[in-house]
Amino acid sequence: MQSAPLEPEPDSPQVVLDPTPDVFSVLSPSSSGLEYVPDRPRMLCECASSANVVSPQPGSRFTTLSSLEKFGTVPPEQASCSRRAARLMQKANERVGKPSLRFAERHWVLAPLLFVVATIGVGFAVGWIFPVRSFQGVINLAEVQLFAHIVMLVWYNCPEDAMRRSEECPDVNVYFDMNLLRASGQSSRAANNDGHTPIFTVNATTYKLYDAGSDNRYNSPQFRTYISMTTIFDGSDGRSIQAYPFNKYLAELAFWAESSYDNQSIAIGLIGSSGVVPGFDVVPNIDFSDDLAHNVTTKTFTVTRSQGVRIYAILIVIAVWMITITLLLICIISVVLGKGIEREVLVLPVTNLFVFTQLRSTLPGAPSGFGADIDYVGVLPCLVLLTFSSVLMCAVFLFRDREKHAPRWIRRHPETVETVTA
């Protein structure tokens, strides 16, 4: 049963809805009955209440009267701030926006060219300001195998001007802590005791002959070590590949040298190291062995993603979210509010489902499968939202013509009664 509209009480001002969307009218008591008061601005109503507001008739295009109760007098401070912000936006549009638009219209070939050049310049600037770090010296950083947790180093021995079998370049055996190196197997095999096998032997005589170029039959005095990386070392918390692009690894190296004649400890001085691995920052902590007990040299590497990789990954996530929010708003306006859209717009959510996965695959060194933190805060939520948007925007075709405005949209926006396309 349909309820009857509320009857206005006598001797009390009444508020009724006017056919125009932006004003309302007040009926006040008088000797001759109800007197019509001209239209007043909607935001100046102070007498509306649930007791004296006349309900609209069924089928009216107006919303319920509870929404009118939300309107009240605008505070002077808020109105002043709004006017000030509007003036600033207007000045910015007149001084920057309109001149830029007129310039782009007059020079429609030059404007895109300048934009492309500026974009390329910004890219070069980011790459120049945030490069991968390098370090100079005796050790050459050759490779970082992230998923195998390996850092490969190439070692060079003895100063060039040292004499054969002299104090600077004796015949030595070089030892390493084997449990800190990565062997062919996945498990460490060396026991926790003395009696190490030298990883490399330096013969001073053959080294000087090779270095002088007088006899190249000898092997070059170089060798490689594969260092194991870990995410936890000496109380420093690392971050695994789960935290990409903010993953952080630590690698420790302990080595020493002994004379091949009398097994006396020999100090190994590391002048420095060099090498660059694309996409990584490898920061060494160089110590000299003669400052430690038994002339043992320890070295710690901190391996992180470069600043360029981090910035690129963050920009990709921001771009994915911006596209998702834009398409989600289109879906809400079309499906919920009933605005008509062109048919070509419907394919955008579906195509972006594949575009996002391709963008994710361009991240340098990212895990091959989904599961990193950047996936949970970026790609995966956006894929879910785009999937639902695609389903809703396509399913509405079963109920109405998507290129025409729905009746609820026309009631709110009567000026847009024509269809989107002819």
GROMACS .gro file of N, CA and C in nm, residues 81 142 182 203 220 258 271 288 333:
model
   27
   81CYS      N    1   3.824   3.025   0.190
   81CYS     CA    2   3.929   2.938   0.137
   81CYS      C    3   3.894   2.887  -0.002
  142ALA      N    4   8.278  -0.932  -1.097
  142ALA     CA    5   8.246  -0.983  -1.229
  142ALA      C    6   8.099  -1.015  -1.246
  182ARG      N    7   8.088  -2.050  -0.238
  182ARG     CA    8   7.985  -2.136  -0.296
  182ARG      C    9   8.052  -2.242  -0.382
  203ASN      N   10  10.344  -1.828  -0.743
  203ASN     CA   11  10.487  -1.849  -0.759
  203ASN      C   12  10.548  -1.719  -0.808
  220SER      N   13   9.820  -1.734  -1.608
  220SER     CA   14   9.806  -1.598  -1.557
  220SER      C   15   9.777  -1.603  -1.408
  258GLU      N   16   9.994  -1.765   0.342
  258GLU     CA   17  10.110  -1.818   0.414
  258GLU      C   18  10.223  -1.843   0.316
  271ILE      N   19   9.428  -0.306  -0.209
  271ILE     CA   20   9.430  -0.165  -0.247
  271ILE      C   21   9.290  -0.117  -0.279
  288PHE      N   22   9.252  -0.401   0.583
  288PHE     CA   23   9.385  -0.456   0.559
  288PHE      C   24   9.413  -0.564   0.663
  333ILE      N   25   3.096   0.525  -1.346
  333ILE     CA   26   3.009   0.624  -1.412
  333ILE      C   27   2.916   0.557  -1.511
   0.00000   0.00000   0.00000
